[in-house]
CSV table of C-alpha atoms in Angstrom, one decimal:
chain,number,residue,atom,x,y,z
B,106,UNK,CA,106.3,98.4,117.7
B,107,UNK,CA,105.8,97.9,114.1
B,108,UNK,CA,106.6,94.0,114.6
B,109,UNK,CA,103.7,94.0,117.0
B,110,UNK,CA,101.4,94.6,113.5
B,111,UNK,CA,103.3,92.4,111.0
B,112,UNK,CA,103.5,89.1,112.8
B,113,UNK,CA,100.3,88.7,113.1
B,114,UNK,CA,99.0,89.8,110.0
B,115,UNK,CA,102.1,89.6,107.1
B,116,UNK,CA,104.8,87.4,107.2
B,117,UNK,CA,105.9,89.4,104.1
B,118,UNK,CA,106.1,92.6,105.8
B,119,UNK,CA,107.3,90.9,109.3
B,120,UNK,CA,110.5,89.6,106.8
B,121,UNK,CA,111.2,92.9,105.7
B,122,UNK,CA,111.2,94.7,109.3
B,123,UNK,CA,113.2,91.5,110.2
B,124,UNK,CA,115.7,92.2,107.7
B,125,UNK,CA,116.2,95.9,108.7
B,126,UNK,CA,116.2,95.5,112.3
B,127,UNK,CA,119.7,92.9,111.7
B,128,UNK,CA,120.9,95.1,109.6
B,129,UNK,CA,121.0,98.2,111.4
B,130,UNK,CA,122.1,96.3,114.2
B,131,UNK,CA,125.5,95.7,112.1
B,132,UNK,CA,125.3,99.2,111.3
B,133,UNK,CA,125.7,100.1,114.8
B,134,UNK,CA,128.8,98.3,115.4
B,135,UNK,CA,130.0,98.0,119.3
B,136,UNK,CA,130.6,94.7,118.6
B,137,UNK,CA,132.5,94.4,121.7
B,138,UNK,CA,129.8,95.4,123.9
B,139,UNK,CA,127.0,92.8,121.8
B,140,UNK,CA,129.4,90.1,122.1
B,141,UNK,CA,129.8,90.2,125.7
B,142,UNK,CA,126.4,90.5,126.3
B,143,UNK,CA,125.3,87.7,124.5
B,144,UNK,CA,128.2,85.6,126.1
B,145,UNK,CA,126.8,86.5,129.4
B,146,UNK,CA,123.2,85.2,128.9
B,147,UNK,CA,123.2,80.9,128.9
B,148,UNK,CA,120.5,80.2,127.0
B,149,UNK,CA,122.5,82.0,124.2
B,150,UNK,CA,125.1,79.6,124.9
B,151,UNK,CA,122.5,76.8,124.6
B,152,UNK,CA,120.6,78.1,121.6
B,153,UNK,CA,124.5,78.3,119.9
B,154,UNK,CA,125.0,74.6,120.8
B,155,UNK,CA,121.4,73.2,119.1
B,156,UNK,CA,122.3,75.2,115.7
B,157,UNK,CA,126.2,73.7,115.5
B,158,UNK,CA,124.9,69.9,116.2
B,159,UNK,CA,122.8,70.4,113.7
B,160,UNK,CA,125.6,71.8,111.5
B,161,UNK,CA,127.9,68.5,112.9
B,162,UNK,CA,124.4,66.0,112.2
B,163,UNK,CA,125.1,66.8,108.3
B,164,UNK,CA,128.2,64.2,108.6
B,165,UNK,CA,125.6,61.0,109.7
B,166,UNK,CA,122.9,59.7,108.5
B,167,UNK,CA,122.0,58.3,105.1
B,168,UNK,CA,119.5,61.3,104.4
B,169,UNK,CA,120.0,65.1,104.5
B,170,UNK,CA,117.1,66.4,101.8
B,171,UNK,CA,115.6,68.5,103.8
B,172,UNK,CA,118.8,70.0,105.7
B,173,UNK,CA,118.7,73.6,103.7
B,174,UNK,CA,114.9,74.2,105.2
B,175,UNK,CA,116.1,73.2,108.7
B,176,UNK,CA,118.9,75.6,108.5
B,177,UNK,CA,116.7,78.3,107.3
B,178,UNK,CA,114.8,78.2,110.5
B,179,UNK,CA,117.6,77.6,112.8
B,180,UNK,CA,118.6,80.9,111.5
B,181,UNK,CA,115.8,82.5,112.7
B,182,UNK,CA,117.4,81.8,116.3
B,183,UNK,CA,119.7,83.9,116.0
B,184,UNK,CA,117.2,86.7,116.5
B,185,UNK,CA,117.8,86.0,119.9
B,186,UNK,CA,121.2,87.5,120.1
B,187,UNK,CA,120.3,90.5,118.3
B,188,UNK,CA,117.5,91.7,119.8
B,189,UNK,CA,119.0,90.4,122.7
B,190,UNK,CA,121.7,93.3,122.7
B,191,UNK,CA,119.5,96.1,120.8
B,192,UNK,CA,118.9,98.9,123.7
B,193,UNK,CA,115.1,99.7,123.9
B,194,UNK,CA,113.8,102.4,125.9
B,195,UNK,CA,110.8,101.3,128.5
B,196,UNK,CA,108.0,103.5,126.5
B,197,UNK,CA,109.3,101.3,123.2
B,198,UNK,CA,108.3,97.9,124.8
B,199,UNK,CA,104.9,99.4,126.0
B,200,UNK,CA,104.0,100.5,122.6
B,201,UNK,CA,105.0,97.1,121.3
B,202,UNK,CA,102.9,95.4,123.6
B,203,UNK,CA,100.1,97.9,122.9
B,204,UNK,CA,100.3,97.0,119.3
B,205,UNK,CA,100.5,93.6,119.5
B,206,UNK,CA,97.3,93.1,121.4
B,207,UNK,CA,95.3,95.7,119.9
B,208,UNK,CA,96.2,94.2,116.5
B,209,UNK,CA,95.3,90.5,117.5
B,210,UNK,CA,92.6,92.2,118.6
B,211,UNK,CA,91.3,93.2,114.9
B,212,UNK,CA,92.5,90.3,113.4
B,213,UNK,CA,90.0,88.4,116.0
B,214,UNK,CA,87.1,90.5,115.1
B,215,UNK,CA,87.8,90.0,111.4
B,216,UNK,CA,87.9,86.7,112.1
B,217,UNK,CA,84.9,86.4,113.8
B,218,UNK,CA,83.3,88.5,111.3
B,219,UNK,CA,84.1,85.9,108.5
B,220,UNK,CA,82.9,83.0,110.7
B,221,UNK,CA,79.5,84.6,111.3
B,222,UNK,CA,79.1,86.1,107.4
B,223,UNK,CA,79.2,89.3,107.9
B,224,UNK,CA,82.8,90.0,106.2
B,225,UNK,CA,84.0,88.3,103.0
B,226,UNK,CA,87.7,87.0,103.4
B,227,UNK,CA,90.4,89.1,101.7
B,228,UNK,CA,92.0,85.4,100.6
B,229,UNK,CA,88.3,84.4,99.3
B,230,UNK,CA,88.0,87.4,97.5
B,231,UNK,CA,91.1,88.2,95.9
B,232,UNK,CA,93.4,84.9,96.0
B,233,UNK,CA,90.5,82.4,95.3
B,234,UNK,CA,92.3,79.7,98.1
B,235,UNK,CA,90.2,77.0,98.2
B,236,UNK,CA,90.1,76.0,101.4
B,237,UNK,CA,89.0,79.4,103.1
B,238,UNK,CA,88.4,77.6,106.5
B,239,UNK,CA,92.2,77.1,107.0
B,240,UNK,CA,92.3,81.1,107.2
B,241,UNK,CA,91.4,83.1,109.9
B,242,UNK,CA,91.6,86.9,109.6
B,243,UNK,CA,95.3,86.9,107.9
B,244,UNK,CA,96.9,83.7,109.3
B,245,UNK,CA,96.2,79.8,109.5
B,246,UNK,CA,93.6,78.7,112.2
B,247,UNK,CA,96.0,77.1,114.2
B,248,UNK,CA,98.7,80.5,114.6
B,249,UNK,CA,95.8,82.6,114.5
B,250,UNK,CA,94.5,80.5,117.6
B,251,UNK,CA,97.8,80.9,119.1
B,252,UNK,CA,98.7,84.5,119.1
B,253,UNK,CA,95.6,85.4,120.1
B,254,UNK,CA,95.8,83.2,122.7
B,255,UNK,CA,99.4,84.2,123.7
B,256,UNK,CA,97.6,87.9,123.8
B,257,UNK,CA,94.7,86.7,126.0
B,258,UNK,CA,97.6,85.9,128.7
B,259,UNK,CA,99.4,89.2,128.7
B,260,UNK,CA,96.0,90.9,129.2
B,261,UNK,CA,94.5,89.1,132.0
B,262,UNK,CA,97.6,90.1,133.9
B,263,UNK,CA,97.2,93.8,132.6
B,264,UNK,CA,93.3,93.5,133.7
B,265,UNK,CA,94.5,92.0,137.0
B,266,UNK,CA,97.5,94.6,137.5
B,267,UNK,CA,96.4,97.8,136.3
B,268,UNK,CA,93.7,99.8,138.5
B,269,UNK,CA,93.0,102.5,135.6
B,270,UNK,CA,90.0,102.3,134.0
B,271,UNK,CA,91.9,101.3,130.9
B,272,UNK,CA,91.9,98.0,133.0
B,273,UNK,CA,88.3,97.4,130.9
B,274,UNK,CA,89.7,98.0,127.7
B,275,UNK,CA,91.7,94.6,128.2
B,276,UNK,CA,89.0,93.0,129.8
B,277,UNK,CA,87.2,93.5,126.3
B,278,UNK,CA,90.0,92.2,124.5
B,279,UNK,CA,90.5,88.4,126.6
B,280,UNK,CA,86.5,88.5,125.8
B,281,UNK,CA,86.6,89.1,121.8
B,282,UNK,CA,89.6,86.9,122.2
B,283,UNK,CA,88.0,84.2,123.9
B,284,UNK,CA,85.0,84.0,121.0
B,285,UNK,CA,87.2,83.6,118.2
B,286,UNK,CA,89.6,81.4,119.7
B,287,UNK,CA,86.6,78.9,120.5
B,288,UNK,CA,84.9,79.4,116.8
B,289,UNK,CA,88.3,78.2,115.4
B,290,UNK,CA,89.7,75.0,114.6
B,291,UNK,CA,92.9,75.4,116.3
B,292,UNK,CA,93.2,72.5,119.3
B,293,UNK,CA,96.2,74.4,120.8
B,294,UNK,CA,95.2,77.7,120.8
B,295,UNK,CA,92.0,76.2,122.8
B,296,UNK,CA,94.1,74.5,125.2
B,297,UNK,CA,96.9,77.3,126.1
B,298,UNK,CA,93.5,80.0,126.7
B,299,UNK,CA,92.3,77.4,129.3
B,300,UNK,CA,95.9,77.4,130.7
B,301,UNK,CA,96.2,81.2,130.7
B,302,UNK,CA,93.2,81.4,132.8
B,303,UNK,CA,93.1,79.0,135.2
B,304,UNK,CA,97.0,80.1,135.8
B,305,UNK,CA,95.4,83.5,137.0
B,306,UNK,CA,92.2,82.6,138.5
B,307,UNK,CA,94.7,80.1,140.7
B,308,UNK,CA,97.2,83.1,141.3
B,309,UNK,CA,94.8,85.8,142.0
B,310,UNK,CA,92.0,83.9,144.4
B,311,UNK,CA,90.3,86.3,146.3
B,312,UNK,CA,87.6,83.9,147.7
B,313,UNK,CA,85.9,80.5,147.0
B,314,UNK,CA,82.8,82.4,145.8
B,315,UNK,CA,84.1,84.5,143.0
B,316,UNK,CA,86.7,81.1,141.7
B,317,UNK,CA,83.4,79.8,141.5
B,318,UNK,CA,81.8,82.0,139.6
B,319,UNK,CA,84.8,82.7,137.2
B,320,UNK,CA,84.9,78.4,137.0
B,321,UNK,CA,81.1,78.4,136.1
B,322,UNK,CA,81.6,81.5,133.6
B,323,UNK,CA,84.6,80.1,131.7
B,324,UNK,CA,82.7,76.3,131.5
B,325,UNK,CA,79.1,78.0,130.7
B,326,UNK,CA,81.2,80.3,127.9
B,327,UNK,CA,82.6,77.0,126.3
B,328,UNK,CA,79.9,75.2,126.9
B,329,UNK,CA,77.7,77.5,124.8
B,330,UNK,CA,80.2,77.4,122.1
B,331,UNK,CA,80.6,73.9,122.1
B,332,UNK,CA,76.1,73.5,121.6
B,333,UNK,CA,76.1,76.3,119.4
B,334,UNK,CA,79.2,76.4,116.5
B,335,UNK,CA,80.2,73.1,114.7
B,336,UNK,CA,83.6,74.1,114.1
B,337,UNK,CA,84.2,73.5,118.2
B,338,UNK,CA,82.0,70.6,118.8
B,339,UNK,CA,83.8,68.6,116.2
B,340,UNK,CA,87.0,69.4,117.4
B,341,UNK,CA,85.9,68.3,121.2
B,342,UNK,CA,83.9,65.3,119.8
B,343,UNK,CA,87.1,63.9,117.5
B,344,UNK,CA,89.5,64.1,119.9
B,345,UNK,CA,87.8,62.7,122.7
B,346,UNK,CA,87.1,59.8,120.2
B,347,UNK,CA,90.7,59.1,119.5
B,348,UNK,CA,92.0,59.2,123.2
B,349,UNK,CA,89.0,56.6,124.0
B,350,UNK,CA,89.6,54.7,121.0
B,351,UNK,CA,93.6,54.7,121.1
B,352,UNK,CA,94.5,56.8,118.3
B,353,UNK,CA,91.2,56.0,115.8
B,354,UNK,CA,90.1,58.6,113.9
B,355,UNK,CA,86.2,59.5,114.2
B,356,UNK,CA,85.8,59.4,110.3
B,357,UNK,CA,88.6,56.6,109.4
B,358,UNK,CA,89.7,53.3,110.3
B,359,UNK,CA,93.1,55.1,110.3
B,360,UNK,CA,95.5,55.9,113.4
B,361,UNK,CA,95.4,59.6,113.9
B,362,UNK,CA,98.7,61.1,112.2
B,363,UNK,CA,99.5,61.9,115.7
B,364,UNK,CA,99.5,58.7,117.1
B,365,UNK,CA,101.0,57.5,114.2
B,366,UNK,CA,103.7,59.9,114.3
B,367,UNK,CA,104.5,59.3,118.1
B,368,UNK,CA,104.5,55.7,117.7
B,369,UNK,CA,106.5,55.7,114.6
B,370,UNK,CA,108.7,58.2,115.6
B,371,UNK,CA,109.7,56.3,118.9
B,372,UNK,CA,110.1,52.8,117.0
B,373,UNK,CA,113.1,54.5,115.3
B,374,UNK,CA,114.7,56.5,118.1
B,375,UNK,CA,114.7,54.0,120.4
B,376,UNK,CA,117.3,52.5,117.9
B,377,UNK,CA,119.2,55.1,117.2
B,378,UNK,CA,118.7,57.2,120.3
B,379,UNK,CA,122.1,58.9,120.8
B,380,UNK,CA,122.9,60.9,117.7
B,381,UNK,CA,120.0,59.9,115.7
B,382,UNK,CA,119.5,60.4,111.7
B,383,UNK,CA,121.2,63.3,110.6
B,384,UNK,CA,119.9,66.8,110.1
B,385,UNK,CA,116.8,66.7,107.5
B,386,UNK,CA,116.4,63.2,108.1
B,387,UNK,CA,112.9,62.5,109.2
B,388,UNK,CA,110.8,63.4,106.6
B,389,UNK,CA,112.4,61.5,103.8
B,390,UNK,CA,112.9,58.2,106.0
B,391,UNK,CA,109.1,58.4,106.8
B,392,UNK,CA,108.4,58.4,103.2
B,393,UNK,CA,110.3,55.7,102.3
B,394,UNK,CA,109.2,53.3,105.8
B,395,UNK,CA,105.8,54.4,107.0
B,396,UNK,CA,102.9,52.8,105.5
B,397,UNK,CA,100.1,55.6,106.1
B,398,UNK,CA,97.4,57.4,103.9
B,399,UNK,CA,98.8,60.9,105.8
B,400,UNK,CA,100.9,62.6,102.8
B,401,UNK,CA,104.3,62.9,103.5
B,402,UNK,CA,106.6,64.5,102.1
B,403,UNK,CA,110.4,65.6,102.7
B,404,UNK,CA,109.5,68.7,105.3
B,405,UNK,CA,106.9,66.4,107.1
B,406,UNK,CA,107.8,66.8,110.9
B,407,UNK,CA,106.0,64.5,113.5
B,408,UNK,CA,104.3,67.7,114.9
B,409,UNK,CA,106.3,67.4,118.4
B,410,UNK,CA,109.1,69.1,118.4
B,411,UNK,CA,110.8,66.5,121.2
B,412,UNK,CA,110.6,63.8,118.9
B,413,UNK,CA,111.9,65.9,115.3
B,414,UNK,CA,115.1,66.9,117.4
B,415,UNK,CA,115.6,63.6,119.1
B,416,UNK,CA,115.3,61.9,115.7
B,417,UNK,CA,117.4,64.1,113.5
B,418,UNK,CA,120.4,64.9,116.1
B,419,UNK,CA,119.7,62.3,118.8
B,420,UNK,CA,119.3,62.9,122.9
B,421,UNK,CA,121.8,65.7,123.4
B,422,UNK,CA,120.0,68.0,120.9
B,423,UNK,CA,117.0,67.2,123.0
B,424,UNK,CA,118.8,68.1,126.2
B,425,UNK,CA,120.6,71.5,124.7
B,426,UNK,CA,116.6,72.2,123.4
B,427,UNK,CA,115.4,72.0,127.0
B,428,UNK,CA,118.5,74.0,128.5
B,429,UNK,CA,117.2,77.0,126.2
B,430,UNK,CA,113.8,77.0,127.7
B,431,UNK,CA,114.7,76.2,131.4
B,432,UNK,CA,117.4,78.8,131.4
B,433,UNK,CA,114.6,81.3,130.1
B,434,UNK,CA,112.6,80.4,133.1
B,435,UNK,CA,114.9,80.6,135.2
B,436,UNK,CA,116.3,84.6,133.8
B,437,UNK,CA,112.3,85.1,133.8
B,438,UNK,CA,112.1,84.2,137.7
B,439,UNK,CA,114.6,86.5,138.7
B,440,UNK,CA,112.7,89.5,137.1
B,441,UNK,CA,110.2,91.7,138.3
B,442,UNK,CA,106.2,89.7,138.0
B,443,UNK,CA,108.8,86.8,136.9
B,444,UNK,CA,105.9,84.5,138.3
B,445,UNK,CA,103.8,86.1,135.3
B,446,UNK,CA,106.6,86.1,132.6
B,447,UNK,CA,107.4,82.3,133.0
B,448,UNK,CA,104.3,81.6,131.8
B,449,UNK,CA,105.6,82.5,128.2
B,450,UNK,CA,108.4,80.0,127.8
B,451,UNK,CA,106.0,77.3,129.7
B,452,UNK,CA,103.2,77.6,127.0
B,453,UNK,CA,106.0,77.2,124.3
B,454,UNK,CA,106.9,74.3,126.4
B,455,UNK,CA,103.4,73.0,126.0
B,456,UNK,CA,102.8,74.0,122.2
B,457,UNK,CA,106.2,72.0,121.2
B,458,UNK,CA,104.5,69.0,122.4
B,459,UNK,CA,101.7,69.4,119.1
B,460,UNK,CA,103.7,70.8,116.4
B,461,UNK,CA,107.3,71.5,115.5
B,462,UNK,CA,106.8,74.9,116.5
B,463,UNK,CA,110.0,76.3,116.8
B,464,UNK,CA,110.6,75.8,113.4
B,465,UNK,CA,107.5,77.6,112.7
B,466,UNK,CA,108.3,81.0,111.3
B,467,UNK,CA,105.7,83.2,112.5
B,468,UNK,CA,105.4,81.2,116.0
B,469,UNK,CA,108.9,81.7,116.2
B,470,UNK,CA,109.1,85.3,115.5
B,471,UNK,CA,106.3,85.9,118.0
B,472,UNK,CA,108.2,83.7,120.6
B,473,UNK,CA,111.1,86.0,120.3
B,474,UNK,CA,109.2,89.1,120.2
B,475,UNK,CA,107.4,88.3,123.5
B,476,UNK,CA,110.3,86.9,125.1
B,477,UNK,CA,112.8,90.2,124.4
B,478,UNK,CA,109.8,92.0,125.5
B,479,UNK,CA,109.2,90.0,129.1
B,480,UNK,CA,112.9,90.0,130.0
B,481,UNK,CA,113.4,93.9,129.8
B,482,UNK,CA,110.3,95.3,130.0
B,483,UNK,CA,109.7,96.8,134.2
B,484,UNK,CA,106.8,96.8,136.1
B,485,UNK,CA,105.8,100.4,136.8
């Protein structure tokens, strides 16, 4: 429950929870018990797998400098395990739903407070951080975009499920959701809301009529955003630019990072494509090689998690990455609403193609946290 209010609004405090949740877990023993447990599940088996090639990826390759900060968040992957095997009792898991959305739910009304003037930023105020537009209520843009996006999911299907009046309350929360997604920067949090609710405006069709009248709300919604905040319209305008103009930024004569990254990123694999560079490779090498007026430095990552993996440990990290999530799916499926819960893992899916997000410490934790939470949690 209280992991529901750090992550999104202190990594400091969600590393301290963190920290005592593992080590209470060694303090309850039954080791036994844990360890058959976790040997049960696959994608424990797979998740085991990625972190030791990238243990065996120290012995190739030319450069390891950034090999310590990789391991540092493969170590957050062993979360898995533990709260894997930690016994929570059904009214534990509602509350840390319950928490989790009502404090993205804040954070987006401080956020859209700061947006519209009304509320001076804590980092403004106190911290001086110069660029204040990177910051949304307590996180980045772009993980602030995210989570509240990831909580926009879980309460359409509460909305859709529940026939309590409470139902409303969650309604209220996709709609203060929805405005300060769309008044941030953040591409991906953009795209994964659209996702979310197309998903269950497919899934719960009651007639042509009212999927046409959702369709026309959620376009006139964005629509209105898009002609009315600049923060949206630019981010529309620029990328559709540098699809059209294959990979051209709107402002430069430069290839959009992205595209650069892809393209750069493949040049190299494709020559090395089995065990690739080395663990903490790709940063360094992309200094030394890549001509570009992007700063890089030795923890750049080409923002797709495929093509860091592929690069740095070669295909059969790639193929032990996609065994983790597939197994997932697959343990989702077999669940109660498993329809519903599989849309978790398949936004991750989708959000590893933009950024190296599973080496992302808060996306990370909040993948975990969700995930722990969809596979035991029951449908009432």
């Amino acid at each position: 429950m209280l992991l529901g209010v750090a992550i999104p609004t202190s990594v400091a405090i969600t590393n301290i929870l963190i920290i005592s949740i593992v080590l209470f877990w060694f303090i309850q023993l039954d080791f036994k018990r844990k360890i058959k447990k976790i040997f049960s599940v696959k994608y424990i088996i797979y998740l085991f797998g990625l972190v030791f090639l990238y243990f065996l990826a120290i012995f190739w390759g030319d450069h390891h400098n950034n090999a310590f900060w990789q391991f540092q968040r493969l170590a957050l992957l062993f979360l898995f395990p533990v709260f894997l095997t930690i016994d929570l009792s059904q009214k534990t898991i509602k509350y840390a739903v319950f928490s989790f959305l009502t404090t993205n739910f804040f954070a987006a009304l401080i956020a859209l407070s700061i947006n519209y003037d009304l509320f001076v930023s804590f980092y403004d105020l106190f911290l001086n951080i110069g660029n204040k537009a990177s910051i949304s209520a307590f996180l980045t843009y772009n993980y602030h975009n995210i989570l509240l996006s990831l909580s926009a999911a879980i309460s359409m299907y509460l909305f859709c499920n529940i026939k309590k009046n409470i139902r409303y309350l969650f309604l209220l929360f996709i709609i203060v959701y929805a405005f300060s997604i769309f008044t941030e920067a953040g591409r991906a949090g953009h795209i994964l809301f659209n996702i979310s609710s197309l998903f269950y405006i497919y899934y719960y069709k009651k007639s042509f009529l009212k999927i046409g009248a959702v369709l026309l709300g959620l376009f006139l919604f964005q629509y209105s955003i898009y002609n009315t905040t600049n923060t949206y319209k630019e981010r529309i305008n620029s990328t559709t630019h540098v699809i059209k103009n294959k990979g051209i930024e709107l402002r430069t004569d430069q290839k959009d990072p992205r595209y650069m990254f892809i393209s750069e990123s493949l040049k190299r694999i494709i020559k090395k494509p089995v065990f690739g560079y080395g663990t903490g490779s790709f940063g360094t090498i992309f200094q030394k090689e890549v001509v570009h007026t992007y700063n890089f430095t030795e923890k750049t990552t080409p923002h797709n998690q495929y093509l860091y993996v592929w690069f740095e440990i070669g295909i059969f990290g790639l193929i032990l990455l996609l065994m983790i999530f597939y197994d997932q799916i697959r343990e989702l499926l077999k669940t109660e609403e498993g329809v519903h819960k599989a849309l978790l893992p398949i936004s991750f899916l989708f959000l590893m193609l933009v950024d190296s997000y599973l080496f992302i410490f808060t996306l990370t934790i909040t993948y975990i946290y969700l995930y722990i939470i969809y596979s035991k949690i029951r449908s009432e």
